[in-house]
Coordinates of C-alpha atoms and ligand atoms in Angstrom, one line a residue:
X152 CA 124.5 88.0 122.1
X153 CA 125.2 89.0 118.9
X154 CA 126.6 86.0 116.4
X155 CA 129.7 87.3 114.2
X156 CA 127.8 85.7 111.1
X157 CA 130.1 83.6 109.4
X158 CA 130.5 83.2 105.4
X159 CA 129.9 79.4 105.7
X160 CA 126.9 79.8 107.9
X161 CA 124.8 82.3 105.7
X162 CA 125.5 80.4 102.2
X163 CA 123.7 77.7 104.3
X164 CA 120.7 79.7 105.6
X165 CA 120.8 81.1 102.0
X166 CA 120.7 77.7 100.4
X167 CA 118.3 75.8 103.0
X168 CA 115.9 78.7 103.4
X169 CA 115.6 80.0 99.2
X170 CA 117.3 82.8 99.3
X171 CA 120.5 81.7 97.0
X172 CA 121.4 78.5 95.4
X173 CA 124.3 77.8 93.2
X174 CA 123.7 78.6 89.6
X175 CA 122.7 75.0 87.4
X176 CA 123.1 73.2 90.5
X177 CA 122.0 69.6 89.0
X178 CA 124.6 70.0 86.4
X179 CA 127.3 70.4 89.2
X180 CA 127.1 74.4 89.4
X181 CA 128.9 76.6 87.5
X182 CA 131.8 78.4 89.3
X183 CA 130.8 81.8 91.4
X184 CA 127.4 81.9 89.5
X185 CA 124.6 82.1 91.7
X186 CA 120.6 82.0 91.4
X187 CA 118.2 84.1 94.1
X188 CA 115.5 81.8 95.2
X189 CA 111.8 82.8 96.0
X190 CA 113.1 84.4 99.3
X191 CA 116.1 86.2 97.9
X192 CA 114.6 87.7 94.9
X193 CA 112.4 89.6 97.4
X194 CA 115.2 91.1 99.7
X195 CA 117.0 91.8 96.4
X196 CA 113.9 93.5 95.0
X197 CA 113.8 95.4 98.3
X198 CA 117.4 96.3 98.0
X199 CA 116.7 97.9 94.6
X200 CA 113.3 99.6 95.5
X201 CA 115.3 101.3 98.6
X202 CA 118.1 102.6 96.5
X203 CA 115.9 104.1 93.8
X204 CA 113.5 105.5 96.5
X205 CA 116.3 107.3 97.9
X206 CA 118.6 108.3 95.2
X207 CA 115.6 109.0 92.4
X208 CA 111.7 109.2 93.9
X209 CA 112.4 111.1 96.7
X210 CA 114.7 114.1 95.4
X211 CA 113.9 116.5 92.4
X212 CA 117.6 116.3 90.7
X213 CA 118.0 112.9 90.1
X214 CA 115.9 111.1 87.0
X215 CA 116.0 107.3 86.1
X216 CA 117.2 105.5 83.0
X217 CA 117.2 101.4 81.6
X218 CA 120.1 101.4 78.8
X219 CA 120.8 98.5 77.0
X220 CA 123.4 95.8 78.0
X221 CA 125.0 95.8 74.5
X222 CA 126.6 98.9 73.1
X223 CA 128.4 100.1 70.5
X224 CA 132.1 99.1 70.6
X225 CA 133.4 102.4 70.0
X226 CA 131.4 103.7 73.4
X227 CA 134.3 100.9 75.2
X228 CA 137.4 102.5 73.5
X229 CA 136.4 106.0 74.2
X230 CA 136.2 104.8 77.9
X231 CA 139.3 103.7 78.3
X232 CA 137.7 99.6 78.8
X233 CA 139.6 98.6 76.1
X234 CA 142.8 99.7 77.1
X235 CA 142.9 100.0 80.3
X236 CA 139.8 97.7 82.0
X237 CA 142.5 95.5 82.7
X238 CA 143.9 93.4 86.6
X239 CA 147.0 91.9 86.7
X240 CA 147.1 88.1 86.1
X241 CA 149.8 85.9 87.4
X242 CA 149.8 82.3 85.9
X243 CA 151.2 79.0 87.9
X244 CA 153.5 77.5 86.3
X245 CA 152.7 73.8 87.7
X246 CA 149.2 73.5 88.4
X247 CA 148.5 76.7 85.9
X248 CA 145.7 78.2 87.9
X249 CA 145.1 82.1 87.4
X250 CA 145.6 84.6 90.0
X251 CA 145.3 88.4 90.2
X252 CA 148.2 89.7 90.8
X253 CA 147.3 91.9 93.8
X254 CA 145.5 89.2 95.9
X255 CA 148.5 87.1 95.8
X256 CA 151.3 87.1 98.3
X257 CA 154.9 86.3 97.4
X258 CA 155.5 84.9 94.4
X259 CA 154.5 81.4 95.0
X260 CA 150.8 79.8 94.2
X261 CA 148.6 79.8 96.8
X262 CA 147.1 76.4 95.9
X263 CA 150.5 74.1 95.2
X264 CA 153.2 76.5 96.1
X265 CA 154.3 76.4 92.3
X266 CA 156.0 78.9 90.3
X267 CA 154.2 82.0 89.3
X268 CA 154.6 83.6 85.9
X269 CA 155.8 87.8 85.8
X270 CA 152.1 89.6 85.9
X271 CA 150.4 90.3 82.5
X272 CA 147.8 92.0 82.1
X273 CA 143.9 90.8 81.5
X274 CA 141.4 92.7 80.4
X275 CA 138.2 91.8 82.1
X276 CA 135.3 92.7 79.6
X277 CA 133.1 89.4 77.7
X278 CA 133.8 89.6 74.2
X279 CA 131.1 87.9 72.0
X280 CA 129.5 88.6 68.5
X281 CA 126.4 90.1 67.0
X282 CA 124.8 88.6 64.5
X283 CA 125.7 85.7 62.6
X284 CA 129.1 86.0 61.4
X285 CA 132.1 85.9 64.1
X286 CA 134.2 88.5 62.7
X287 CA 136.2 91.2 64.4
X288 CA 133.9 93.9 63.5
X289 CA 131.0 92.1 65.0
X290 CA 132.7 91.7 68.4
X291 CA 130.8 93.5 71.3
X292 CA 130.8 93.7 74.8
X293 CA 128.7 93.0 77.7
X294 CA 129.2 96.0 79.7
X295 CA 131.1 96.0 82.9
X296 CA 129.5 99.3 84.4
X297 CA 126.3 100.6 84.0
X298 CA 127.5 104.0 84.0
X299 CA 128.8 104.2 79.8
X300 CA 124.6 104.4 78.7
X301 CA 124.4 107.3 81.5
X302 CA 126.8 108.9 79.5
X303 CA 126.1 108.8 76.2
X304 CA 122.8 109.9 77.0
X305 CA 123.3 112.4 79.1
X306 CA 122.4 115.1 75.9
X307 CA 119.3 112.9 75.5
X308 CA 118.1 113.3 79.3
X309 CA 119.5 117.0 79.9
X310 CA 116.8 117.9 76.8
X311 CA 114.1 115.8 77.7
X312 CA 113.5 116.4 81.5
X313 CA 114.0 120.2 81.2
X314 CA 116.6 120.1 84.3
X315 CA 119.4 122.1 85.2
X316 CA 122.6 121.0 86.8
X317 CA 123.4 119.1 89.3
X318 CA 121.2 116.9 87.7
X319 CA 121.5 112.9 88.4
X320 CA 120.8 110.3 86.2
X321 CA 120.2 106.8 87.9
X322 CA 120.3 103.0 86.5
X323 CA 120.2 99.6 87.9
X324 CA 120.9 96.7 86.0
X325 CA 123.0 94.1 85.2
X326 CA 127.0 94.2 84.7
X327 CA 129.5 92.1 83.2
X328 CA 133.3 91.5 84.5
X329 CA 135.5 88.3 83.9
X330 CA 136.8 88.5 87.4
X331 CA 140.1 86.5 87.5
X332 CA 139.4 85.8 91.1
X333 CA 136.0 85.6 92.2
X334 CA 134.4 84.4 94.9
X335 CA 133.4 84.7 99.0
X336 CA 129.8 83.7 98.0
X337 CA 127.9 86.8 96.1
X338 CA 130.8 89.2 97.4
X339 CA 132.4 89.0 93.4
X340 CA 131.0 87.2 90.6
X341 CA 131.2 87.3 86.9
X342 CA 127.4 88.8 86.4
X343 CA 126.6 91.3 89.2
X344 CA 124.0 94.0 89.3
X345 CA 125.3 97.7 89.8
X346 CA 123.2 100.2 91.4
X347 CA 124.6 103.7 89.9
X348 CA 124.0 107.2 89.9
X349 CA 126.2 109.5 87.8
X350 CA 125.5 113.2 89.5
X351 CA 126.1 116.0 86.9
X352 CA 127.8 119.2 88.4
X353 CA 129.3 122.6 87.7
X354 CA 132.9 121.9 87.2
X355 CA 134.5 123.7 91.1
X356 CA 131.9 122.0 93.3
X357 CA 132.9 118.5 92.5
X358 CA 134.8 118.7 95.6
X359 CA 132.1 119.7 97.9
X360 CA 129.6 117.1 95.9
X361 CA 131.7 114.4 96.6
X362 CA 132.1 114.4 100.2
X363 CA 127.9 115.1 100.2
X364 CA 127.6 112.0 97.9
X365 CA 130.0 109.8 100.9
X366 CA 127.7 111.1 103.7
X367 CA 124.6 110.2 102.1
X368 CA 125.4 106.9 100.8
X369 CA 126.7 105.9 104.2
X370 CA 124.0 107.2 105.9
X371 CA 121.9 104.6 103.7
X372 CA 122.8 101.4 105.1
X373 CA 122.9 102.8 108.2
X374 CA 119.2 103.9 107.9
X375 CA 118.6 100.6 106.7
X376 CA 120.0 98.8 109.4
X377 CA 123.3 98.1 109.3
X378 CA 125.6 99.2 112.4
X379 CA 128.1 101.9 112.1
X380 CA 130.8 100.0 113.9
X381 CA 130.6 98.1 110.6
X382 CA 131.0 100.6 108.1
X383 CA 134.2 102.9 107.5
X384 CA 135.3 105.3 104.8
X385 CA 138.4 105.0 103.1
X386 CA 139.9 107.2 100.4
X387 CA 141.5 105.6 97.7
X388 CA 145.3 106.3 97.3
X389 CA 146.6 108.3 94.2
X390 CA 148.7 104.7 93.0
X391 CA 144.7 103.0 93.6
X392 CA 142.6 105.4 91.3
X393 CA 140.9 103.7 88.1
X394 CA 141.7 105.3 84.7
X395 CA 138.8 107.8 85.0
X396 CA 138.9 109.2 88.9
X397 CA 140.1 112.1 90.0
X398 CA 139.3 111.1 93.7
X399 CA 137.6 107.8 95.4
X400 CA 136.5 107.1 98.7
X401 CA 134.8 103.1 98.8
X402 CA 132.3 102.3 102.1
X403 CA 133.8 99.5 103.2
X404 CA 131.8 96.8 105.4
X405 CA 133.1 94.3 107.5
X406 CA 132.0 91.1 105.8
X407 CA 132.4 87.8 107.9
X408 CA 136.2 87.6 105.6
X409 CA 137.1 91.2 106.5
X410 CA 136.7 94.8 105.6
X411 CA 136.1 94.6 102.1
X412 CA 134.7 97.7 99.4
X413 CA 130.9 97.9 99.3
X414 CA 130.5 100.8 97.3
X415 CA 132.9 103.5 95.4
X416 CA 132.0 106.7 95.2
X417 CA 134.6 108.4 92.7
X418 CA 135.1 111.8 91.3
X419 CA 134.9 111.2 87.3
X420 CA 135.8 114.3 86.7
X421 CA 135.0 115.5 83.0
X422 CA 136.8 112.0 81.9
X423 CA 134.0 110.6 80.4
X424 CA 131.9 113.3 78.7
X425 CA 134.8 114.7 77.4
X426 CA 135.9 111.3 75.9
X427 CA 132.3 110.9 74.1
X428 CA 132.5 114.3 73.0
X429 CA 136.0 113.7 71.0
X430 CA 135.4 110.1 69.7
X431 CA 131.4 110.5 68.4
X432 CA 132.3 114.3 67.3
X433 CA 129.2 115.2 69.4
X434 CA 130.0 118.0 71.5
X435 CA 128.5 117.0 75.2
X436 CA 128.9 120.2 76.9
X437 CA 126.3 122.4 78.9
X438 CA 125.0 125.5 78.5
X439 CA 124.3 126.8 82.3
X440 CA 122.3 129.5 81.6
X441 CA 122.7 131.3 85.1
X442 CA 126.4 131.9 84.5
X443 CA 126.2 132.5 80.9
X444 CA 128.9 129.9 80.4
X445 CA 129.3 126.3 78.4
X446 CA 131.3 123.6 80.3
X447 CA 131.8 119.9 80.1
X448 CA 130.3 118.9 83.5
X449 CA 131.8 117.2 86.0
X450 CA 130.5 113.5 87.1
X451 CA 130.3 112.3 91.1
X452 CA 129.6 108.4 91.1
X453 CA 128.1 106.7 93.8
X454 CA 129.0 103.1 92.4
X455 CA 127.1 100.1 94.8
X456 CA 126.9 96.3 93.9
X457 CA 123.3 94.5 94.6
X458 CA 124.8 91.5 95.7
X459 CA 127.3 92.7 97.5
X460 CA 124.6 94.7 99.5
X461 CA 122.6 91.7 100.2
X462 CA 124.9 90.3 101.1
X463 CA 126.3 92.6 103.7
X464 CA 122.3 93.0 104.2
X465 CA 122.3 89.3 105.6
X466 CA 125.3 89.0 107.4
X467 CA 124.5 92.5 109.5
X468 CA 120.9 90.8 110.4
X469 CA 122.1 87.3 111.2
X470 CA 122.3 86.6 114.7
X471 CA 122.0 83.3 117.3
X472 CA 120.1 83.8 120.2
X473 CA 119.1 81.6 122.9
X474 CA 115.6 82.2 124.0
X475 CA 114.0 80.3 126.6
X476 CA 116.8 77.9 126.7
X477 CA 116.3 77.1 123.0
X478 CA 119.2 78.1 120.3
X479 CA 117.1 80.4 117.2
X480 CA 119.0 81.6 114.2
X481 CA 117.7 85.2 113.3
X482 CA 117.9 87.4 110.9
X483 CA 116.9 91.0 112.0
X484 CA 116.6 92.7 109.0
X485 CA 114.9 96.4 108.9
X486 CA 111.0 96.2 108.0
X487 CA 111.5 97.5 104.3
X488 CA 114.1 94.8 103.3
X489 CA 112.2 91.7 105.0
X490 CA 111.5 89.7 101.9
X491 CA 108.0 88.4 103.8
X492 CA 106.4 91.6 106.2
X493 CA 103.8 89.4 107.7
X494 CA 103.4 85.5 108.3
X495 CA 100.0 84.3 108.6
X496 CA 100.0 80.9 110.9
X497 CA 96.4 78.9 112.2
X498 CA 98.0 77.6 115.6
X499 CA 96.8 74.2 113.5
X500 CA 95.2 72.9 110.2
X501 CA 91.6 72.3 112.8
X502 CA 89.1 72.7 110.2
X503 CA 87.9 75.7 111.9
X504 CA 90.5 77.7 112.3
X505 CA 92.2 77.3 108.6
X506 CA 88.9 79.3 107.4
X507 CA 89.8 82.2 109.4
X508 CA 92.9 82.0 108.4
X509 CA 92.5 82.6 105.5
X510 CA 90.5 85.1 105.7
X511 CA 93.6 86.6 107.4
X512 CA 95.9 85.7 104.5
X513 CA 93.4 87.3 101.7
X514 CA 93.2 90.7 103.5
X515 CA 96.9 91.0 104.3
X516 CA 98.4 90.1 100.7
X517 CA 97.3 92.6 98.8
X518 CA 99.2 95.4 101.2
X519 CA 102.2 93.2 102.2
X520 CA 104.0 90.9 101.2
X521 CA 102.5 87.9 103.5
X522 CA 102.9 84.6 103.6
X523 CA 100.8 81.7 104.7
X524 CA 101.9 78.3 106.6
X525 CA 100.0 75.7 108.1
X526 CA 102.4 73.1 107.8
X527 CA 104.2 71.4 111.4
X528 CA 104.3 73.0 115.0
X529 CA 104.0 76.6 115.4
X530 CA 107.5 76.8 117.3
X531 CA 108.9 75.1 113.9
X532 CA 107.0 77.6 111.5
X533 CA 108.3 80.5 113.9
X534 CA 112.1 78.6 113.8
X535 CA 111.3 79.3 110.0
X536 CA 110.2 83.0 110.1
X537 CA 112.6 84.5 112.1
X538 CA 115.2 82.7 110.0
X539 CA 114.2 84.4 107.0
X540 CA 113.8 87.6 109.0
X541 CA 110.0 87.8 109.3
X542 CA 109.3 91.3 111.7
X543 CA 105.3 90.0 112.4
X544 CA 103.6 86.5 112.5
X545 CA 99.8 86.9 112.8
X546 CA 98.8 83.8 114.7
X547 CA 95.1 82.2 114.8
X548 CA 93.9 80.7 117.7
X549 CA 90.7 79.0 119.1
X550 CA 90.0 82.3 120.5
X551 CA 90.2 83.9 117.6
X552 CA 86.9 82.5 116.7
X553 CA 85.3 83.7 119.3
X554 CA 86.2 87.4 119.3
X555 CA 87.8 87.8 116.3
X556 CA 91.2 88.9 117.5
X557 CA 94.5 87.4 116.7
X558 CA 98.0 87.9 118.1
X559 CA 100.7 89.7 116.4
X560 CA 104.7 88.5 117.5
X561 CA 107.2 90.5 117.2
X562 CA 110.6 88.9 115.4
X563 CA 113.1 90.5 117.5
X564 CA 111.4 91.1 121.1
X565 CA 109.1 87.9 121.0
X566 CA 106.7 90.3 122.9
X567 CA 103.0 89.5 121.5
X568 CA 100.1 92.0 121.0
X569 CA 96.2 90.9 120.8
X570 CA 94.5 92.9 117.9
X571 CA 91.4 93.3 116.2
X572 CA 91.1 92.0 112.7
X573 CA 89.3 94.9 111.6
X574 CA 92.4 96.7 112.4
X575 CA 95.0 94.6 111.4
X576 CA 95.9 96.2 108.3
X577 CA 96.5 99.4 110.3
X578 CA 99.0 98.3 112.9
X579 CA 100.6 96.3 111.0
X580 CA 101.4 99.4 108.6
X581 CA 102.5 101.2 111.9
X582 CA 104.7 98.7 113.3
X583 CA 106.7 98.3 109.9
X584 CA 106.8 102.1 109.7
X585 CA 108.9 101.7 113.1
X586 CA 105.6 102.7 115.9
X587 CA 107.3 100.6 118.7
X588 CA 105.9 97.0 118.9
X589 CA 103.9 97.5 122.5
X590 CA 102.6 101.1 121.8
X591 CA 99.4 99.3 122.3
X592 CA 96.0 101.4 121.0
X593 CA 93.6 101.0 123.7
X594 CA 91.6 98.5 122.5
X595 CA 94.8 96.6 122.4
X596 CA 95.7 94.2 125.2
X597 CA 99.2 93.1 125.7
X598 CA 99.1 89.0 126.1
X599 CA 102.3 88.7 127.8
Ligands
ATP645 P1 136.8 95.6 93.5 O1 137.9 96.5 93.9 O2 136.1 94.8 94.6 O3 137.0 94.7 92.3 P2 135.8 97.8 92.0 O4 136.5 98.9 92.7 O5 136.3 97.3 90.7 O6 135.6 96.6 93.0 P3 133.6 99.4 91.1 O7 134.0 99.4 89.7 O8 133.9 100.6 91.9 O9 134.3 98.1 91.8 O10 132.1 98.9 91.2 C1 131.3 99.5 92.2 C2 130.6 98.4 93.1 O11 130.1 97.3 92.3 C3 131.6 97.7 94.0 O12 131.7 98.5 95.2 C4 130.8 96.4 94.3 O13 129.8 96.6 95.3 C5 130.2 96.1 93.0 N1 131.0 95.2 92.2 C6 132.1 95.4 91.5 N2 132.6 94.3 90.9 C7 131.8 93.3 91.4 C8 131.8 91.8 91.2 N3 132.7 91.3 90.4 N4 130.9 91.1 91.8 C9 129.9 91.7 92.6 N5 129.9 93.1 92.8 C10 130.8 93.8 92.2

């Protein structure tokens, strides 16, 4: 039976299993920052690598880009940041905590019931200075999208990789907001990671483009595991858009608080290469040289949060199971996103068999991701890998010395398949590529 994962249980697993653990924890933590431990860093990794696989490897009109996090000031006003990157802020008059407007109901404060103060408005970039003199025209800004060095490189990118439109241009990398109210774990935070493509396009097919950018990104999780019945569309309405979109649909998951936005994917319209054109005096537009016409293209953002996918990542895997009258906390991730492919356990530290092991160990590492643990009972070590959402543990057994075979488990059937070493590698490979677990090769004998 599936486990509706709640918010309380995963920030445990997280914390007691290295995924996540709050952000200078031995000074107290600091409030919604978070840090990805040894396990976490690799599903994030994961994350990242499936999104650019799709969105940039595997197609021939998207290209990738790394812009810096600082840019110049003017690149903020001619976005509309400045003005109008703003959420509405309500104040408490007694106990004077901040609140955003929107996620408050009535006019009291949610913590003491005080008074709250008429909404003003907040603008949510982090200011700070370059160089050594903290002077106004030294401020800059950490940016709060990715998507402003897409733009004012797009000239840059359209000459260099000799495409025509629709042409993508892809970045990942780190983003900056100074969220009023953040919090539900990794769900909002102050310093996020955006995974964004800004997809160039003949102005007249935006329409079209977007509703091809909504099926594809949907189709994502859901090829990486996550169930439909947890996933709708909704389009934003007109009182919703942000300064820049024409249109907006958001993905929205159903995260163990309720549905909530996972990604936007917004119909930017000219907005942007428009605005760069007018305040840098460099005129952006694109020649298309099949209709013998110059246009400022239009933009089709698919806009997704890292840690917002992990974390929707986790809470679609986590399940409780009881399995031969014992309770198991799992986490059935999809193959590619498993931070560890492959487990390598000796059935015990006998000096014999830790030899063999490691043989094991050295031949798998260097094609997956593997992991090695001799440490307590097998059960315990197994308790361990299908919490972090381990599909295979290779196990090492007294037999194994004899005909050098080992047994492979399976994380989400239990079911076990004997296997030569010499073929390890290969159906291993298999398996993660989806073969199904007991499509035993001949010289394969199912154990039980
Ligand atoms: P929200 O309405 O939740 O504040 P948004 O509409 O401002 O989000 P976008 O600007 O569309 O968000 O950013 C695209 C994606 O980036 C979001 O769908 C989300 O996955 C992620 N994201 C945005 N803000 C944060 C944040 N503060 N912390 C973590 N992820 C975020």
């Amino acid at each position: 039976m599936a486990a509706k994962a709640d918010m309380e249980k995963i920030v445990s697993l997280c914390k007691r299993r290295g995924f996540i653990f709050p952000s200078s924890e031995i000074y107290g933590g600091l409030s919604s920052c978070w840090d990805y431990g040894p396990i976490g860093v690799e599903l994030k990794r994961n994350v990242k690598e499936a999104w650019w696989r799709a969105i940039v490897l595997e197609r021939d009109d998207v290209v990738g880009l790394d812009t810096a996090i600082m840019m110049h000031p003017r690149v903020w006003a001619a976005s509309g940041h400045i003005d109008s990157f703003t959420d509405p802020l309500v104040e408490c008059k007694s106990c004077h905590l901040r609140w955003r407007a929107d996620a408050v109901e009535g006019t009291k404060c949610p913590k003491c019931g005080g008074e709250l103060t008429e909404p003003r408005m907040f603008n949510m970039m982090f200011k700070t200075f370059m160089g050594p003199v903290e002077e106004e025209a030294s401020i800059v800004y950490l940016r709060p999208e990715t998507a402003q060095g897409i733009f004012v490189n797009f000239e840059n990118v359209v000459t260099t990789s000799r495409k025509k439109l629709p042409l993508g241009i892809a970045q990942i990398g780190k983003s900056f907001r100074n969220e009023i109210t953040p919090g539900n774990f990794i769900f909002r935070t102050r310093e996020f990671e955006h995974m964004e493509l800004e997809f160039f396009v003949k102005p007249g097919t935006d329409k079209d483009w977007l509703d091809y950018w909504v099926k594809e990104r949907f189709d994502w999780y859901v090829k990486l595991g996550i169930k439909k019945e947890n996933l709708r569309v909704r389009q934003h309405g007109k009182d919703e858009l942000a300064h820049y979109a024409k249109d907006c649909y958001d993905i929205e998951y159903l995260f163990p608080m309720g549905w909530a936005e996972l990604e936007g994917i917004a119909n930017r319209g000219d907005f942007d290469l428009t605005q760069h054109s007018k305040h840098s005096g460099k005129d952006l537009s694109y020649y298309d040289a099949e209709a013998g016409q110059k246009y400022i293209p239009y933009v089709i953002e698919p806009s997704a949060g890292v840690d917002r996918s992990v974390l929707a990542f986790l809470a679609d895997a986590y399940d409780e199971e009881e399995v031969q009258g014992e309770k198991r906390t799992v986490l059935h991730l999809h193959p590619f996103l498993a931070p560890i492919k492959v487990a390598v356990l000796p059935l015990s530290r006998n000096e014999k068999l830790v030899p063999l092991a490691k043989e094991v160990f050295k031949r798998l590492c260097s094609t997956f991701v593997t992991d090695y643990d001799d440490s307590q009972s097998i059960g315990r070590r197994y308790r361990r890998q299908d919490e972090i959402g381990t599909p295979y543990c290779v196990t090492i057994d007294f037999e194994s010395l004899e005909d050098r075979q080992v047994t492979i488990r399976d994380r989400d059937t239990l079911a076990q398949i004997r296997v030569p070493i010499e073929h390890l590698e290969k159906v291993l490979e298999a398996k993660l590529k989806g073969e199904a677990f007991d499509a035993s090769p001949l010289w394969a004998t199912r154990q039980k």
